[in-house]
C-alpha cells in the first residue's frame, strides 16, 4: 500500500522546482521580450530565430550542457550544484525561458502600436506605458506561462541528467514514474502518473480560467 | 480679453530631409476651438502632434500660457494637454476603465474619479455603456466614449485629429452637435484638424488653412469661406468656379473685368490691365430660363452640361464660354425644368464675386504673420 507521506515529498519538490523555474524564466524572459519589441538592431532577427529554436530545444541537450557546466571539473563545478534541486531549476529555466520569451514577444507584437501612442497622448509616463503594454499583452503572456509550466513539469530527460533522481532529494514525479516503471512497480507508477496529470490539470485550469476570462471580456462579438 | 493658451513660433519641421511644416506664428486662444483645415498630406496631424507636445519639432518654440516649453516637454506639462488620435483606440476592459485610465495614471483620488465619471457619463449619455466592452459599441458610441475620456481629464487644451472621420453622416452630425455643445458649456479650449469643410465651418471659432505645411489663411470661418485668400484656399473651400480675366477699368463704382468672351462687374481695387482670377461661389449663382429684369449685374447664357445630385442639393454645370456651377434645390430643379442640353441664364451679383491676383501662391512669412497677428 502506497502512503501519502511516501509520495508527498515528490509532489512538493515537483511543485517547487517547476513553479520556481517557470517563475524565474518569466522574470527573465519578460524584459527580453520587451527589449526585443521596443528595439530594432542588427542581429535582432538572429536572436528571434534562436529563441524560436529554443522553444523546441531537446531536454537531453539542455541536460547535457547544464551537466557539463555543473560537473565537478566544469566552469561552475565549485558551486557543487550537480544532483541538487538547484541544478534541476537551472535546466528547467533554460527550457522555459525561450517558450515564455517567444510567446510574450508574439503577444506584444499583436498590440496595436497606435494604442501606446494614445496612452502617451492621454498622459502616460514611460513606466505606465510599459505597464499598459504588459496588460494589453497579458493573454499571450499567460499562454507562455501555461506552455512553459507544461513543458517543465512533464520533462524528464534534463531532470534525470542534472538531478540524478535521488530519493528524498531530487526525485520529482516524472523521474519517480520512470524509476517505479523500471522496477515493475506499475501500481505506484500509475498513482504517480495520475497525480502528475491532476496537478498539471489543476494548475493549467487556474491559468486557463484567468486567460479565458480575459478573452471573454475582451472579444465580445460586435454584432451581438 | 482672451488669453493665449498656446503659441507656436518660428516652427519648421523636417521629415526625411524634406521641410513639411513652416509656421511662423500660430496662437491658440483660451476657450476657442481652432480648426486646422487642409487637404490630406498638408501636415495637419504632424502639426497637431507637435502642438500637443507629443513630437519634438526640428526647430521652433512652443509657449504654454506665455511660458516657453522645454522640449521634449516634461510629463507634468504634457498631462495638461490631451490628444485624441484619428480613430478611437481602447484599452482592454470595460468603458468605465477606459474613461478612468487618464485619471488613474495621474494619481487622482478615487472619490474625485467617481465624481468626474458620474458627471461625464451623464453629459455624454454613457451611463448604460459603462460596464460594456468597447468592442460591443457602435462607431458613434465609441467616439462618444473617446471624447468623454478626454473631457474627463479637464485638459488645458484638447487636441483632436479628424475625430469624426470614420462615422456615417447621421452619427457625425449628432456627435458634432453634442461635442460643440459640451465644449462650449465647459469652455474647453480645443485644437482640431480636419479636411471636412462642414465640420470646420460648424465647429471652428477660428480656422487656419494649412496647405503644403504653411498656413495660408486664418480667421473666422465665415471670413475664410466668403473671402478665400488664395485660389488654392478657394478650391479647398469648395468654390467650384475660378475664371481668369483681365481688369478693364472702373464703371459706376464697379470693377469691369474681361473674361474670354464676356465682361463682368465686381467689387475691387485692381488696376486696369491687371490679370485676376474671379471666384464664383455656386450658392451665389441664380439660374433662370429667360433673362429676368433684376438688380443682378452679371448674366451669362450657357448650355447645361451636367446635373450632379448631392446630399441635399443638386450641382448644375453650365458652359458659358467658361465653366460655371450653381447649386439648386430639388424642387427648383423640377420647377425650372432644368435638364442637360437646355440653355439657361446664370446670374451672379457683383457683390457675390471675389477676385484674386492671377499670380498666386502662399504668401511670404511676413504677410502670413501680419494676417495672423
XYZ file of C-alpha atoms in Angstrom:
597
model
C 0.000 0.000 0.000
C 1.367 3.389 -1.037
C 1.090 6.040 1.672
C 0.597 9.745 1.020
C 3.633 10.538 3.186
C 5.707 8.497 0.744
C 4.733 10.470 -2.343
C 4.166 13.918 -0.767
C 7.909 14.891 -0.784
C 7.995 14.032 -4.502
C 4.881 16.114 -5.222
C 6.185 19.008 -3.130
C 9.580 19.021 -4.868
C 7.898 18.800 -8.280
C 5.734 21.805 -7.499
C 8.648 23.782 -6.069
C 11.126 23.193 -8.910
C 8.576 23.516 -11.740
C 6.892 26.562 -10.189
C 10.170 28.245 -9.325
C 11.747 27.584 -12.717
C 8.640 28.883 -14.537
C 8.610 31.977 -12.308
C 12.350 32.677 -12.794
C 12.042 32.088 -16.552
C 9.089 34.518 -16.666
C 11.008 37.180 -14.736
C 13.987 36.802 -17.094
C 12.004 36.394 -20.320
C 9.673 39.372 -19.897
C 12.368 42.113 -20.032
C 13.932 40.323 -23.002
C 10.591 40.242 -24.831
C 10.002 43.945 -24.091
C 13.517 44.810 -25.218
C 13.085 42.927 -28.487
C 9.652 44.502 -29.040
C 10.808 48.044 -28.430
C 14.164 47.964 -30.245
C 15.312 47.351 -33.762
C 19.004 46.492 -34.101
C 21.310 44.387 -36.275
C 21.152 40.780 -35.164
C 17.583 41.018 -33.841
C 16.356 38.515 -36.403
C 19.139 36.102 -35.375
C 18.096 36.396 -31.714
C 14.444 35.788 -32.665
C 15.449 32.694 -34.638
C 17.483 31.417 -31.675
C 14.515 31.979 -29.335
C 12.195 30.133 -31.707
C 14.701 27.281 -31.951
C 14.943 27.282 -28.147
C 11.188 26.800 -27.897
C 11.710 23.284 -29.209
C 15.044 22.569 -27.543
C 15.529 18.809 -26.761
C 15.653 18.487 -22.928
C 18.512 15.963 -23.045
C 20.645 18.522 -24.918
C 19.896 21.105 -22.219
C 20.651 18.458 -19.570
C 23.964 17.668 -21.244
C 25.119 21.316 -21.356
C 23.972 22.059 -17.798
C 25.764 18.889 -16.627
C 28.960 19.963 -18.451
C 28.863 23.316 -16.665
C 27.962 21.944 -13.223
C 30.200 18.854 -13.330
C 32.942 18.904 -10.706
C 35.558 19.753 -13.372
C 33.232 22.168 -15.211
C 33.274 26.006 -15.077
C 30.656 26.065 -12.279
C 31.789 22.851 -10.601
C 32.934 24.695 -7.478
C 29.318 25.564 -6.690
C 28.537 21.868 -6.068
C 25.108 22.137 -7.669
C 25.155 18.898 -9.626
C 22.456 16.453 -8.442
C 20.660 19.133 -6.425
C 17.192 20.686 -6.906
C 19.008 23.894 -7.921
C 20.516 22.043 -10.918
C 17.020 20.921 -11.935
C 15.757 24.513 -11.656
C 18.649 25.774 -13.836
C 17.911 23.191 -16.546
C 14.182 23.911 -16.439
C 14.708 27.696 -16.597
C 16.764 27.170 -19.767
C 13.914 25.099 -21.220
C 11.147 27.512 -20.145
C 12.833 30.833 -20.959
C 12.584 30.672 -24.781
C 8.973 29.478 -24.600
C 7.902 32.429 -22.438
C 10.098 34.929 -24.300
C 8.843 33.780 -27.716
C 5.160 33.732 -26.816
C 5.380 37.013 -24.858
C 7.031 38.706 -27.816
C 4.308 37.431 -30.158
C 1.692 38.772 -27.740
C 3.400 42.172 -27.549
C 3.651 42.362 -31.332
C -0.106 41.914 -31.583
C -0.756 45.081 -29.571
C -1.640 47.977 -31.878
C 1.304 50.424 -31.638
C -1.174 53.288 -32.019
C -2.706 52.264 -28.698
C 0.576 53.097 -26.982
C 0.699 56.461 -28.738
C -2.848 57.055 -27.488
C -1.784 56.091 -23.947
C 1.095 58.569 -24.167
C -1.250 61.222 -25.562
C -3.529 60.651 -22.561
C -0.562 61.381 -20.285
C 1.103 58.024 -19.551
C 4.699 58.110 -18.283
C 7.280 55.711 -19.817
C 6.773 53.249 -16.916
C 2.989 53.488 -17.247
C 3.338 52.855 -20.984
C 5.246 49.623 -20.268
C 2.609 48.579 -17.741
C -0.155 49.334 -20.261
C 1.690 47.277 -22.857
C 2.068 44.431 -20.343
C -1.643 44.491 -19.546
C -2.635 44.587 -23.218
C -0.434 41.565 -23.997
C -1.464 39.693 -20.847
C -3.360 36.923 -22.637
C -0.377 35.869 -24.734
C 1.884 36.053 -21.730
C -0.379 33.705 -19.786
C -0.215 31.336 -22.774
C 3.576 31.480 -22.454
C 3.402 30.621 -18.748
C 0.969 27.753 -19.415
C 3.146 26.318 -22.181
C 6.359 26.694 -20.169
C 4.918 25.184 -16.997
C 3.501 22.291 -19.008
C 6.893 21.708 -20.594
C 8.908 21.727 -17.361
C 6.549 19.729 -15.140
C 6.385 16.922 -17.686
C 10.074 16.994 -18.529
C 12.240 14.018 -17.604
C 15.496 13.939 -19.642
C 17.257 17.013 -18.304
C 15.935 16.482 -14.770
C 17.342 12.983 -14.709
C 20.711 14.099 -16.090
C 21.323 17.004 -13.695
C 19.149 15.945 -10.756
C 20.021 12.281 -10.657
C 16.666 11.074 -9.253
C 17.974 10.849 -5.668
C 15.192 9.705 -3.366
C 14.101 12.410 -0.949
C 16.484 14.875 -2.532
C 15.998 15.337 -6.284
C 13.262 12.866 -7.135
C 10.329 14.511 -8.897
C 7.154 12.971 -10.284
C 8.464 12.285 -13.787
C 11.695 10.665 -12.642
C 9.811 8.735 -9.953
C 7.416 7.333 -12.583
C 10.397 6.284 -14.676
C 12.067 4.650 -11.662
C 8.968 2.750 -10.493
C 8.198 1.525 -14.012
C 11.728 0.188 -14.359
C 11.313 -1.671 -11.067
C 7.968 -3.098 -12.204
C 6.017 -1.143 -9.552
C 3.279 -0.329 -12.009
C 0.660 0.492 -9.368
C 2.836 3.150 -7.788
C 3.909 4.401 -11.235
C 0.237 4.770 -12.205
C -0.602 6.627 -8.978
C 2.315 8.989 -9.574
C 1.318 9.459 -13.219
C -2.249 10.205 -12.198
C -1.015 12.657 -9.552
C 1.145 14.403 -12.152
C -1.788 14.707 -14.518
C -4.096 16.032 -11.773
C -1.542 18.622 -10.609
C -0.797 19.693 -14.147
C -4.504 19.922 -14.915
C -5.310 21.878 -11.735
C -2.619 24.473 -12.349
C -3.447 24.800 -16.030
C -7.142 25.073 -15.132
C -6.387 28.088 -12.926
C -4.176 29.729 -15.543
C -6.585 28.989 -18.380
C -9.567 30.326 -16.403
C -7.677 33.552 -15.853
C -6.778 33.706 -19.531
C -10.220 32.813 -20.863
C -11.855 35.323 -18.558
C -9.730 37.927 -20.268
C -10.652 36.642 -23.723
C -14.375 36.569 -22.968
C -14.278 40.096 -21.635
C -12.156 41.273 -24.496
C -13.623 39.675 -27.572
C -17.349 40.080 -27.411
C -18.537 39.975 -30.998
C -19.527 43.446 -32.082
C -22.704 42.202 -33.810
C -24.112 40.833 -30.552
C -9.557 89.969 -23.285
C -8.850 86.426 -24.408
C -5.679 84.890 -23.004
C -3.417 82.802 -25.162
C -3.219 79.172 -24.131
C -0.605 78.107 -26.615
C 1.661 79.837 -29.106
C 3.780 78.212 -31.778
C 6.581 80.420 -33.068
C 9.049 80.021 -35.926
C 8.174 76.372 -36.364
C 9.915 74.381 -39.067
C 9.788 70.628 -39.181
C 11.595 68.238 -41.468
C 10.771 64.661 -42.356
C 13.313 62.609 -44.316
C 15.210 65.834 -45.048
C 12.117 67.480 -46.504
C 10.526 70.539 -44.933
C 6.947 69.576 -44.137
C 5.955 72.413 -41.790
C 6.814 76.089 -41.857
C 4.703 78.117 -39.466
C 5.978 81.483 -38.262
C 3.233 82.009 -35.715
C 0.122 80.182 -34.580
C -1.691 81.110 -31.375
C -4.492 79.182 -29.669
C -6.705 81.439 -27.572
C -8.312 80.276 -24.340
C -11.782 78.722 -24.726
C -11.720 78.842 -28.514
C -11.982 75.983 -30.958
C -9.265 76.473 -33.534
C -9.666 74.244 -36.569
C -6.670 73.459 -38.742
C -8.216 72.801 -42.122
C -6.358 71.415 -45.088
C -6.090 68.654 -47.661
C -4.555 65.257 -46.945
C -0.787 65.429 -46.685
C -0.750 69.110 -45.715
C 0.968 68.336 -42.390
C -2.104 68.729 -40.148
C -1.520 65.663 -37.979
C 2.184 66.429 -37.577
C 1.335 69.967 -36.528
C -1.158 68.603 -34.011
C 1.406 66.175 -32.555
C 3.930 68.980 -32.215
C 1.401 71.363 -30.660
C 0.300 68.703 -28.155
C 3.968 68.168 -27.218
C 3.945 64.555 -28.392
C 6.578 65.204 -31.045
C 9.578 67.493 -30.905
C 9.793 69.942 -33.820
C 13.015 70.263 -35.824
C 13.080 73.980 -34.977
C 10.813 76.447 -33.230
C 9.377 77.359 -29.871
C 6.137 76.491 -28.149
C 4.765 78.719 -25.382
C 2.180 77.485 -22.914
C 0.367 80.392 -21.234
C 3.268 82.648 -22.135
C 5.980 80.347 -20.760
C 8.490 78.742 -23.124
C 8.078 74.955 -23.069
C 11.333 72.976 -22.806
C 11.419 70.277 -25.495
C 10.962 67.381 -25.072
C 8.209 68.562 -22.764
C 8.085 67.420 -19.133
C 5.393 64.900 -18.231
C 3.653 67.324 -15.857
C 3.043 69.725 -18.736
C 2.204 67.004 -21.242
C -0.540 65.865 -18.873
C -2.222 69.257 -19.112
C -2.791 68.658 -22.825
C -4.781 65.738 -24.169
C -4.549 64.459 -27.726
C -7.010 62.037 -29.303
C -5.795 60.098 -32.338
C -7.746 59.829 -35.583
C -9.553 56.629 -34.545
C -10.849 55.629 -31.122
C -8.435 53.143 -29.579
C -9.367 51.449 -26.339
C -7.557 49.541 -23.671
C -8.732 46.131 -22.525
C -11.540 46.384 -20.072
C -14.977 47.981 -19.982
C -15.877 51.546 -20.902
C -15.604 52.548 -17.224
C -11.915 51.509 -17.082
C -11.201 53.326 -20.320
C -12.826 56.514 -19.050
C -10.824 56.341 -15.827
C -7.481 55.497 -17.498
C -6.180 59.055 -17.679
C -7.314 59.886 -14.132
C -5.649 56.761 -12.711
C -2.303 57.423 -14.359
C -2.441 60.964 -12.966
C -2.919 59.571 -9.473
C -6.291 61.323 -8.997
C -8.082 60.083 -5.859
C -10.918 57.535 -6.033
C -13.575 59.981 -4.840
C -12.665 62.563 -7.468
C -12.501 59.825 -10.128
C -16.056 58.717 -9.340
C -17.319 62.303 -9.259
C -15.879 63.113 -12.661
C -17.026 59.769 -14.075
C -20.609 60.412 -12.984
C -20.539 63.919 -14.435
C -19.007 62.995 -17.778
C -21.156 59.859 -18.219
C -24.255 61.996 -17.758
C -23.048 64.654 -20.192
C -22.169 62.138 -22.922
C -25.153 59.866 -22.060
C -22.807 56.961 -21.385
C -24.364 55.530 -18.205
C -25.832 52.446 -19.969
C -22.470 51.593 -21.520
C -20.121 51.858 -18.529
C -19.830 48.102 -17.949
C -19.798 47.174 -21.624
C -16.735 46.357 -23.667
C -15.704 48.973 -26.262
C -15.880 46.261 -28.962
C -19.605 45.959 -28.320
C -20.261 49.619 -29.069
C -21.230 51.185 -32.382
C -18.799 53.557 -34.105
C -20.712 56.575 -32.802
C -20.807 55.266 -29.223
C -17.087 54.543 -29.405
C -16.389 58.101 -30.496
C -18.513 59.461 -27.641
C -16.517 57.350 -25.157
C -13.325 58.572 -26.809
C -14.331 62.219 -26.435
C -15.569 61.641 -22.887
C -12.250 60.155 -21.759
C -10.533 63.319 -22.961
C -13.051 65.731 -21.384
C -12.902 63.854 -18.063
C -9.256 64.930 -17.740
C -10.211 68.633 -17.929
C -7.146 69.464 -20.030
C -5.920 72.982 -20.734
C -6.202 72.183 -24.428
C -7.867 69.277 -26.168
C -6.258 68.161 -29.448
C -8.398 66.197 -31.880
C -7.154 64.573 -35.069
C -10.043 64.173 -37.541
C -12.290 62.944 -34.725
C -15.337 62.208 -36.862
C -13.634 60.901 -39.989
C -14.924 57.323 -39.817
C -18.535 57.979 -38.925
C -21.641 57.856 -41.077
C -23.310 61.177 -41.865
C -26.109 60.945 -39.302
C -23.859 59.858 -36.428
C -21.337 62.508 -37.363
C -23.970 65.212 -37.255
C -25.201 64.011 -33.853
C -21.720 63.967 -32.369
C -20.833 67.313 -33.923
C -23.761 68.932 -32.140
C -23.019 67.145 -28.888
C -19.296 67.970 -28.991
C -19.892 71.632 -29.778
C -22.445 71.989 -27.008
C -20.330 70.291 -24.327
C -17.189 72.155 -25.398
C -18.996 75.480 -25.130
C -20.534 74.581 -21.757
C -17.167 73.609 -20.318
C -15.276 76.420 -22.028
C -12.829 73.790 -23.268
C -10.041 75.099 -25.483
C -9.679 72.793 -28.481
C -7.395 72.449 -31.464
C -8.900 70.227 -34.098
C -7.659 69.156 -37.505
C -9.945 68.131 -40.322
C -10.280 68.065 -44.078
C -14.053 68.243 -43.832
C -15.450 71.673 -44.710
C -18.758 71.300 -42.877
C -17.029 70.105 -39.737
C -14.634 73.044 -39.878
C -17.389 75.564 -40.532
C -19.596 74.230 -37.763
C -17.038 73.760 -35.013
C -14.485 76.497 -35.570
C -14.411 79.753 -33.678
C -11.379 80.412 -35.796
C -9.825 78.379 -38.572
C -6.390 78.191 -40.137
C -5.961 76.762 -43.611
C -2.841 74.612 -43.917
C -1.519 73.921 -47.406
C 1.838 72.219 -48.004
C 2.883 72.821 -44.415
C 2.137 76.558 -44.466
C -0.804 78.431 -43.026
C -2.108 80.347 -45.999
C -5.075 81.945 -44.288
C -6.598 82.172 -40.852
C -9.654 83.884 -39.453
C -13.285 83.301 -38.605
C -14.755 80.503 -40.739
C -17.291 82.792 -42.402
C -14.468 85.131 -43.452
C -12.363 82.309 -44.836
C -15.303 80.812 -46.725
C -16.509 84.161 -48.038
C -13.149 85.572 -48.934
C -10.509 82.927 -49.560
C -7.018 84.433 -49.562
C -5.735 82.380 -52.483
C -7.076 80.369 -55.373
C -5.964 77.205 -53.586
C -7.930 78.148 -50.477
C -10.905 78.917 -52.717
C -10.682 75.392 -54.154
C -10.437 73.927 -50.650
C -13.452 75.938 -49.542
C -15.491 74.426 -52.347
C -15.558 77.420 -54.651
C -16.268 75.468 -57.783
C -15.621 78.044 -60.464
C -12.408 80.013 -60.922
C -12.065 82.028 -64.114
C -9.098 84.033 -65.316
C -9.675 87.541 -66.594
C -8.165 90.992 -67.133
C -9.245 94.195 -65.400
C -10.526 96.672 -67.960
C -11.335 99.587 -65.682
C -13.931 101.048 -63.276
C -17.580 101.578 -64.271
C -20.222 103.062 -61.937
C -18.106 102.208 -58.898
C -17.628 98.622 -60.008
C -14.580 96.909 -61.418
C -15.048 95.762 -65.016
C -13.237 92.506 -65.826
C -12.902 90.988 -69.288
C -13.272 87.225 -69.445
C -12.685 85.138 -72.601
C -15.972 86.228 -74.237
C -17.783 88.212 -71.526
C -17.455 91.205 -69.286
C -18.332 91.018 -65.644
C -18.697 93.535 -62.849
C -17.422 93.066 -59.333
C -16.049 94.962 -56.346
C -12.309 95.513 -56.068
C -9.386 97.868 -56.351
C -7.251 96.368 -59.109
C -5.604 98.470 -61.784
C -6.585 98.274 -65.473
C -4.590 95.631 -67.322
C -4.053 93.556 -64.197
C -4.697 89.828 -64.626
C -7.032 88.373 -61.994
C -8.794 85.145 -61.013
C -12.530 85.537 -60.478
C -14.066 83.195 -57.925
C -17.714 82.189 -58.368
C -19.425 80.515 -55.401
C -22.072 78.054 -56.661
C -24.506 79.011 -53.879
C -24.478 82.618 -55.174
C -25.356 81.714 -58.790
C -29.006 82.118 -59.862
C -30.471 80.128 -62.784
C -33.328 81.331 -64.988
C -34.728 80.113 -68.348
C -35.190 83.720 -69.525
C -33.011 86.680 -68.595
C -35.027 88.424 -65.866
C -35.247 92.117 -65.054
C -33.344 92.337 -61.797
C -30.595 94.137 -59.950
C -28.212 91.286 -60.648
C -25.426 92.796 -62.702
C -23.778 89.753 -64.312
C -25.728 87.426 -66.619
C -24.239 84.660 -68.741
C -26.087 82.459 -71.220
C -24.915 78.871 -71.154
C -25.647 75.259 -72.002
C -26.303 72.847 -69.161
C -23.681 70.112 -69.410
C -24.107 68.135 -66.201
C -26.513 67.739 -63.283
C -24.953 66.129 -60.232
C -27.157 65.027 -57.324
C -25.531 65.866 -53.989
C -26.589 65.145 -50.422
C -29.265 67.844 -50.108
C -28.820 69.909 -53.261
C -28.099 69.486 -56.939
C -24.987 70.889 -58.607
C -25.690 72.150 -62.133
C -22.756 72.744 -64.531
C -23.087 75.224 -67.410
C -20.841 76.017 -70.311
C -20.946 79.803 -70.709
C -17.667 80.026 -72.596
C -16.198 79.182 -69.267
C -17.394 76.530 -66.831
C -19.880 77.796 -64.257
C -21.573 75.851 -61.469
C -24.718 76.552 -59.469
C -26.480 74.843 -56.571
C -30.208 74.250 -56.906
C -32.712 72.683 -54.570
C -34.518 69.624 -55.928
C -37.942 71.391 -56.122
C -36.305 74.299 -58.017
C -34.709 71.804 -60.447
C -38.138 70.351 -61.240
C -39.945 73.680 -61.379
C -37.419 75.240 -63.725
C -37.300 72.023 -65.789
C -33.531 72.107 -65.764
C -32.050 69.331 -67.908
C -28.830 68.590 -69.696
C -28.712 70.169 -73.155
C -31.019 73.118 -72.336
C -29.791 76.695 -72.364
C -30.219 78.779 -69.211
C -29.250 82.188 -67.905
C -26.915 82.253 -64.937
C -26.777 85.404 -62.820
C -24.287 86.495 -60.180
C -24.393 89.695 -58.138
C -21.317 91.899 -58.371
C -21.004 91.730 -54.580
C -21.006 87.916 -54.599
C -17.858 87.591 -56.647
C -14.341 87.775 -55.304
C -11.174 88.347 -57.269
C -7.578 87.433 -56.531
C -4.387 88.451 -58.324
C -3.685 85.914 -61.040
C -0.123 85.197 -59.851
C -0.995 83.113 -56.852
C 0.701 81.028 -54.193
C 1.328 81.001 -50.452
C 2.168 84.408 -49.097
C 5.575 85.009 -47.633
C 6.134 84.708 -43.894
C 5.781 88.403 -43.186
C 2.396 88.538 -44.921
C 1.252 85.472 -43.018
C 2.471 86.859 -39.718
C 0.691 90.161 -40.305
C -2.528 88.426 -41.229
C -2.465 86.130 -38.224
C -1.449 88.866 -35.796
